[in-house]
mmCIF file of C-alpha atoms in Angstrom:
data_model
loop_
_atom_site.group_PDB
_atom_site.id
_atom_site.type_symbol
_atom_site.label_atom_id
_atom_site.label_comp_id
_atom_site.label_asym_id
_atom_site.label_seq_id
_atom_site.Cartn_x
_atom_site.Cartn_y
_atom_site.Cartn_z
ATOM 1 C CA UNK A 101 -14.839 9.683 2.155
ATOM 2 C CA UNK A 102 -11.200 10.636 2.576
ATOM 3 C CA UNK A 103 -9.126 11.747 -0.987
ATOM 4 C CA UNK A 104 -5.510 11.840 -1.550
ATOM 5 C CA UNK A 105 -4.203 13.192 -4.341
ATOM 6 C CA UNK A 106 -0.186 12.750 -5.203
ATOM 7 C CA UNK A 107 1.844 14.742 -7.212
ATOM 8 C CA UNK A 108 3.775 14.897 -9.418
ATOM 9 C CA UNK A 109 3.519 10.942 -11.139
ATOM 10 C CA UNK A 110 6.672 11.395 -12.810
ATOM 11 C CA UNK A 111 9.787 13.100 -11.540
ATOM 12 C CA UNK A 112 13.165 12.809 -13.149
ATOM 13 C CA UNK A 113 16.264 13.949 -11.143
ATOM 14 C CA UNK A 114 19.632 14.675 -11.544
ATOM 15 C CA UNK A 115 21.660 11.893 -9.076
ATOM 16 C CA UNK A 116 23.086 13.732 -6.141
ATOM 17 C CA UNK A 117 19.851 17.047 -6.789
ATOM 18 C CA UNK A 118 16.902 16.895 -4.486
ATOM 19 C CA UNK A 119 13.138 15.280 -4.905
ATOM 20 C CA UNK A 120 10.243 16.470 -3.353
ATOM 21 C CA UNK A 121 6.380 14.461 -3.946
ATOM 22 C CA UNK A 122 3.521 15.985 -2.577
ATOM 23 C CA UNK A 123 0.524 14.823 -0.999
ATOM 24 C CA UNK A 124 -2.948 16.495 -0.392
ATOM 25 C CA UNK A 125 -6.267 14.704 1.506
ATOM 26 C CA UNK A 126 -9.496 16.179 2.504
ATOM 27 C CA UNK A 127 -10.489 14.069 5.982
ATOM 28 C CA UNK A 128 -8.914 16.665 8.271
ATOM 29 C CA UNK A 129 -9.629 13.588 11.082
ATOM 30 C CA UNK A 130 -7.142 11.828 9.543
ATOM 31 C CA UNK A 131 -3.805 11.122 11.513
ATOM 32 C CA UNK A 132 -1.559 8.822 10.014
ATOM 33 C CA UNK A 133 0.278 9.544 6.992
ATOM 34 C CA UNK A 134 2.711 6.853 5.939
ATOM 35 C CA UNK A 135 5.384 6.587 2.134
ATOM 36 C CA UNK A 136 6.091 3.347 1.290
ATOM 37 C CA UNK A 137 8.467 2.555 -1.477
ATOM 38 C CA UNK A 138 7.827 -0.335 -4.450
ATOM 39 C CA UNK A 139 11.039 -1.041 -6.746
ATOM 40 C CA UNK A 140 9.603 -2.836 -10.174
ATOM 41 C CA UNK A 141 8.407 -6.071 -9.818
ATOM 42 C CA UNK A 142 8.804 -6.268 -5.601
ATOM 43 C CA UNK A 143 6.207 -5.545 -2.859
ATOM 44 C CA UNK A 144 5.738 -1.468 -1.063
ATOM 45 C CA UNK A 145 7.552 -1.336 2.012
ATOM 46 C CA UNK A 146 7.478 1.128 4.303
ATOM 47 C CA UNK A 147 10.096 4.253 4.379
ATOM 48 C CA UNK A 148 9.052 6.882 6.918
ATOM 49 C CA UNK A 149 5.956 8.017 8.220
ATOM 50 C CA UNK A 150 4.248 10.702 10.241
ATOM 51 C CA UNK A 151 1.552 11.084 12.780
ATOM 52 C CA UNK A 152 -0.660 14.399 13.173
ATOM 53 C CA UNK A 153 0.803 15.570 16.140
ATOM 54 C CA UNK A 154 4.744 15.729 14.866
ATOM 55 C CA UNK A 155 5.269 18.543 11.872
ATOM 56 C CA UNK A 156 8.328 17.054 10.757
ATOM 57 C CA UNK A 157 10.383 13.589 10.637
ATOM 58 C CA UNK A 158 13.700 12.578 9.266
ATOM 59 C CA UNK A 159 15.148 9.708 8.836
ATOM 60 C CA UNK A 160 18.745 9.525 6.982
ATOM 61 C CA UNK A 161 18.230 11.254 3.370
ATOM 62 C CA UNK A 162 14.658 11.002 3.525
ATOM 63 C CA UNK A 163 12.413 13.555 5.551
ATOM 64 C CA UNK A 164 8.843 14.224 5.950
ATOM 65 C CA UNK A 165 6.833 17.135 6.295
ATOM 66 C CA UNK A 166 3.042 17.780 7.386
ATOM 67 C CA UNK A 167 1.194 20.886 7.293
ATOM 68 C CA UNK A 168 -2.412 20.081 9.037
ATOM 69 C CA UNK A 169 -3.483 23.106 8.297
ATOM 70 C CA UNK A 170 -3.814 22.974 4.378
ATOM 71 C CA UNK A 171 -3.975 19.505 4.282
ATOM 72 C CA UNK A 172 -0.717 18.265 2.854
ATOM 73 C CA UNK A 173 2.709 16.478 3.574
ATOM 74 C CA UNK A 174 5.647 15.934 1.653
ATOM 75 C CA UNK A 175 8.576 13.618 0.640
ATOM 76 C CA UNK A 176 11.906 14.958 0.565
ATOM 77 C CA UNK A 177 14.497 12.980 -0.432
ATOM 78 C CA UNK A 178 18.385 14.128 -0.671
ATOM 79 C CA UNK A 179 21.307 13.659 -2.198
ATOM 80 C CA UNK A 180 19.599 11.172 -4.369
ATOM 81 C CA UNK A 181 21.098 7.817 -5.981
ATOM 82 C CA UNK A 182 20.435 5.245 -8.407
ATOM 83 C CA UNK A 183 18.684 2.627 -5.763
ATOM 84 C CA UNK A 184 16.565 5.670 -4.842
ATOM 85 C CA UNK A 185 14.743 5.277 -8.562
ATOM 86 C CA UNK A 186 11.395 3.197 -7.749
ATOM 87 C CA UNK A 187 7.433 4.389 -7.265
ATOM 88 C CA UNK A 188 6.802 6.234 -4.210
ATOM 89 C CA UNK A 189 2.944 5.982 -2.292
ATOM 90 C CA UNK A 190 1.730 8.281 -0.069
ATOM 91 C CA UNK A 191 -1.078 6.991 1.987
ATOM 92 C CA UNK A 192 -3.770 8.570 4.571
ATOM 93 C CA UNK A 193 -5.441 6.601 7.234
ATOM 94 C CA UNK A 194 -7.970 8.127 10.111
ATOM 95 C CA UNK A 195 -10.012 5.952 13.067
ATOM 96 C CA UNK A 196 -10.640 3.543 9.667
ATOM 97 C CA UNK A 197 -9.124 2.456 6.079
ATOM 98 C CA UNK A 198 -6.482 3.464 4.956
ATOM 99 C CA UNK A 199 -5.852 4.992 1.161
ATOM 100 C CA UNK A 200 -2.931 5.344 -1.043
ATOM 101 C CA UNK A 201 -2.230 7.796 -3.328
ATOM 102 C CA UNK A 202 -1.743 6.782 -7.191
ATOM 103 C CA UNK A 203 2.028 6.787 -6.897
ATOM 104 C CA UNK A 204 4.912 8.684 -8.173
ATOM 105 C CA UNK A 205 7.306 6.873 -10.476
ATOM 106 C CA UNK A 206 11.025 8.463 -9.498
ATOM 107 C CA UNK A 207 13.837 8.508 -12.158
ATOM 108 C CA UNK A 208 17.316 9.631 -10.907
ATOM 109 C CA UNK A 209 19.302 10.102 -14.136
ATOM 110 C CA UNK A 210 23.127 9.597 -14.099
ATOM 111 C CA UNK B 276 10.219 -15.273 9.790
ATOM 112 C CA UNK B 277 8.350 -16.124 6.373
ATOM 113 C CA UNK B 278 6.853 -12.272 6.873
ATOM 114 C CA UNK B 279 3.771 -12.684 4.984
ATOM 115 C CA UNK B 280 3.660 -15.039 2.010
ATOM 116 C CA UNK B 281 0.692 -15.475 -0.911
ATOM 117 C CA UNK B 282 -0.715 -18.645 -2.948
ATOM 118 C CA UNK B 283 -0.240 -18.566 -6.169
ATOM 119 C CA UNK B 284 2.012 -15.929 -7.277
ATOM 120 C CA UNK B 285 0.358 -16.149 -10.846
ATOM 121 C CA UNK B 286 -2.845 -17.445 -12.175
ATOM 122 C CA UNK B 287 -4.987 -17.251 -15.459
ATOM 123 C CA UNK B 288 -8.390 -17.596 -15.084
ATOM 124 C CA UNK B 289 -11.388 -17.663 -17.966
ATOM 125 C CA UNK B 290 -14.108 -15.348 -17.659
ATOM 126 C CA UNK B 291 -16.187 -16.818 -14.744
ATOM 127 C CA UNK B 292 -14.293 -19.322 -13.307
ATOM 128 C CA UNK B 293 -13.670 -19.142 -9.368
ATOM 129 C CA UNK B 294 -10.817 -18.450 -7.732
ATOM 130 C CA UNK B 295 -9.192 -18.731 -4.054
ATOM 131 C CA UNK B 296 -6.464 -16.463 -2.838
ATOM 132 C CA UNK B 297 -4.137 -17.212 0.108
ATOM 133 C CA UNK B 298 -1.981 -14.869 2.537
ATOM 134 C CA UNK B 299 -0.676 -16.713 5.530
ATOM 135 C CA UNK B 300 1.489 -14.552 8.381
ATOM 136 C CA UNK B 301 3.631 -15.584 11.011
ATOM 137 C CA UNK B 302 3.861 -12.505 12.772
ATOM 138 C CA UNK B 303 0.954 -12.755 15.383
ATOM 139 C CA UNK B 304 -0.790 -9.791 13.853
ATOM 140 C CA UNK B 305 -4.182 -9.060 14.411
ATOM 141 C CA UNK B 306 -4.687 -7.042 11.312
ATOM 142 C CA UNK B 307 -4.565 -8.299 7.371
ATOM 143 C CA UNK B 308 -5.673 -6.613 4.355
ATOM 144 C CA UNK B 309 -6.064 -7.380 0.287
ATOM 145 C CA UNK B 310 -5.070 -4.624 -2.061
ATOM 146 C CA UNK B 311 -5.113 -4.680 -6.030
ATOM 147 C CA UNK B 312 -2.763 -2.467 -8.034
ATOM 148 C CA UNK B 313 -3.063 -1.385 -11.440
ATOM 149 C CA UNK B 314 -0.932 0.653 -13.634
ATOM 150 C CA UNK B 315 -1.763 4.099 -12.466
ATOM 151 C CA UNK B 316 -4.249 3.513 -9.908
ATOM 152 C CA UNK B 317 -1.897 2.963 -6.408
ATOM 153 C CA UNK B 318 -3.116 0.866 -4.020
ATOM 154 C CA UNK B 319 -6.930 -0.075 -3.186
ATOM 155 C CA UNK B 320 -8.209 -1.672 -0.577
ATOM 156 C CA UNK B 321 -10.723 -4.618 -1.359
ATOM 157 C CA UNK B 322 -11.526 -6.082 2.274
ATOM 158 C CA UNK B 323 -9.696 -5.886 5.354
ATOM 159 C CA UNK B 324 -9.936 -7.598 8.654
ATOM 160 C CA UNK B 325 -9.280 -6.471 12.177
ATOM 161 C CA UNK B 326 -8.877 -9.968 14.034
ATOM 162 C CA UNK B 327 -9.389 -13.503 13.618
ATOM 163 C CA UNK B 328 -13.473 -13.947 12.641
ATOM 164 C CA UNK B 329 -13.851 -10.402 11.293
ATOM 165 C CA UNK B 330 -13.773 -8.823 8.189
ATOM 166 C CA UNK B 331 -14.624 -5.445 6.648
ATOM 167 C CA UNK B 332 -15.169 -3.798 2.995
ATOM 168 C CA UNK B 333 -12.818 -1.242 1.692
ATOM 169 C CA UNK B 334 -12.870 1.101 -1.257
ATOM 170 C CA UNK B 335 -13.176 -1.918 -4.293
ATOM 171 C CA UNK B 336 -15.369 -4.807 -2.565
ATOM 172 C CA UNK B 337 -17.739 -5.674 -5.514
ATOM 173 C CA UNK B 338 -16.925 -9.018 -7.242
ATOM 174 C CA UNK B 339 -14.919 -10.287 -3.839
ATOM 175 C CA UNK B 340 -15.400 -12.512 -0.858
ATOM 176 C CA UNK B 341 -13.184 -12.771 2.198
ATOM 177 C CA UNK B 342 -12.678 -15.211 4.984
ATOM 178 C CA UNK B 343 -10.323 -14.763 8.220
ATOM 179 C CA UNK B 344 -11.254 -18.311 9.883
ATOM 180 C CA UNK B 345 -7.970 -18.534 11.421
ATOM 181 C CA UNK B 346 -5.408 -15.303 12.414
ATOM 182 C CA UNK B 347 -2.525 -16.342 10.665
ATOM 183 C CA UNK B 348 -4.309 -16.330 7.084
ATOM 184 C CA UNK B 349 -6.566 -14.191 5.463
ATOM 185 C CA UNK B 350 -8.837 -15.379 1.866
ATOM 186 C CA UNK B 351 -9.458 -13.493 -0.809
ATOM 187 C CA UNK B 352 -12.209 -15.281 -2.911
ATOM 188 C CA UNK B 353 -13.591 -14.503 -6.704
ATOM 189 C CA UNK B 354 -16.596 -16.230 -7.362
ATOM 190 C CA UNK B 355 -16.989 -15.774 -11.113
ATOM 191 C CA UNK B 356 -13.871 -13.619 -12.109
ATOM 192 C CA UNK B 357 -14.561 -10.935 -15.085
ATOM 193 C CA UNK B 358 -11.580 -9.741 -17.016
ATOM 194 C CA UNK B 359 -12.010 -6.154 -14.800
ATOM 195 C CA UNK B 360 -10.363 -8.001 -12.338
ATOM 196 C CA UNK B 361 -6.857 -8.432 -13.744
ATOM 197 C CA UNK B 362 -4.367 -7.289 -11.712
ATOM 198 C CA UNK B 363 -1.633 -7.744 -9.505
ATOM 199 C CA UNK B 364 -3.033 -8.469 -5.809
ATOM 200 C CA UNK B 365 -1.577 -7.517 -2.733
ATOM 201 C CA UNK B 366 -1.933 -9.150 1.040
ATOM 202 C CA UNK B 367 -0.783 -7.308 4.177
ATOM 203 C CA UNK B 368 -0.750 -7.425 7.602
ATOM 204 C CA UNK B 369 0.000 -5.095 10.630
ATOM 205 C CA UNK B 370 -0.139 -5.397 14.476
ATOM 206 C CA UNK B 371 -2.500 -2.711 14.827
ATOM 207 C CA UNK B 372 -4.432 0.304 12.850
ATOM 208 C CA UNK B 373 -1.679 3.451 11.872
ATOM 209 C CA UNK B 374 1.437 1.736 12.116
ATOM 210 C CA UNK B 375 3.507 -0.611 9.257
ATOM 211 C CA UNK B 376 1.951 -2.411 6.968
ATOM 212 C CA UNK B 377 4.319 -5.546 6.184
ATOM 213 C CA UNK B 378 3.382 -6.522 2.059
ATOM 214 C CA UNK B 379 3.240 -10.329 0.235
ATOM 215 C CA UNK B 380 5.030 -10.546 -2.604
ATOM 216 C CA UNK B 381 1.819 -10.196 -4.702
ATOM 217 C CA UNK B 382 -0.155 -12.325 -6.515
ATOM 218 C CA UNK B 383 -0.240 -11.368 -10.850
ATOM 219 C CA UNK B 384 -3.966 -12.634 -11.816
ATOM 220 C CA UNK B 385 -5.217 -12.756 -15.539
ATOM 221 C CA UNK B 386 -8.681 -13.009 -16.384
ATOM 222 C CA UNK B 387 -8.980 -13.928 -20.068
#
């Protein structure tokens, strides 16, 4: 079955720098690849997602990237601020279920 | 719009009682789904259902029922809960497959 692996589960930024969470899966069939946000103590909601046949999609500060060929896609989120500090999922989904990725818990420091 | 609501939002529970989850939506969607978190582990999918009468196993079935008797709520059921299944549970629903999944406001379940 499919496998998504998310990195890094920590990340601690600067307010204002950069941050950038990776995702890898394994089901190259798969062609949906939504990041939803959770803040502590509230429900994931979606923030952007991307479909197999766009490399690319940005939204505001937040962008994402997909490279079908090795199998991974990426967060990117800029200029970051204090209401951008929350745990970030990655998730994969094919023809069937869909599954997360373990989560990345973002820190931007002041 | 409620969005998608869940009954209760906490409950303790003693090593095999049973147990009834509820996630009602009022969007018309035809697809609903019940997730557990745990610290560390993301998001898994327990059961899912792709329209009203229909239900399906995801990755973390064992120990769980599921009932979709109507399309605006979906069941989660434990019959004899274990203290493995402590966790904070999760009901969504979406109009379709690959598109926005719209979360409850989750459900925090202790099994002593």
């Amino acid at each position: 079955g499919e496998n998504v692996e998310q990195h890094p589960s920590t990340l601690s930024v600067q307010e204002g720098d950069s941050a950038v969470i990776k995702c890898t899966y394994s089901d190259s069939a798969s062609n949906y690849f939504p990041w939803y946000k959770q803040e502590l103590g509230k429900r994931p909601q979606l923030i952007i997602d991307i479909r197999s046949n766009v490399g690319e999609k940005k939204d505001q500060r937040i962008a994402v990237t997909l490279n079908k060929t090795a199998k991974h896609f990426s967060l990117h989120i800029t200029e970051t601020q204090p209401e951008d500090s929350a745990v970030y999922f990655c998730a994969v989904q094919g023809d069937d279920k869909i599954i997360f990725g373990k989560g990345t818990r973002l820190h931007i420091l002041p | 719009n409620a969005g998608v609501t869940q009954t209760p939002k906490f409950r303790v529970l003693k090593t095999g009682q049973s147990m009834t989850l509820l996630c009602a939506q009022d969007m018309n969607h035809e697809y609903m789904y019940w997730y557990r978190q745990d610290p560390g582990m993301g998001l898994r999918l327990i059961h899912y259902s792709v329209g009203e009468g229909t239900t399906a196993k995801g990755e973390v079935p064992d120990g769980y029922n599921v009932s979709r008797l109507k399309k605006q709520n979906f069941l989660l059921g434990l019959e004899s809960a274990a203290p493995s299944q402590t966790s904070v549970y999760f009901c969504a629903s979406s109009y379709s497959l690959r598109v926005e999944q719209y979360f409850g406001p989750g459900t925090r379940l202790t099994v002593l």
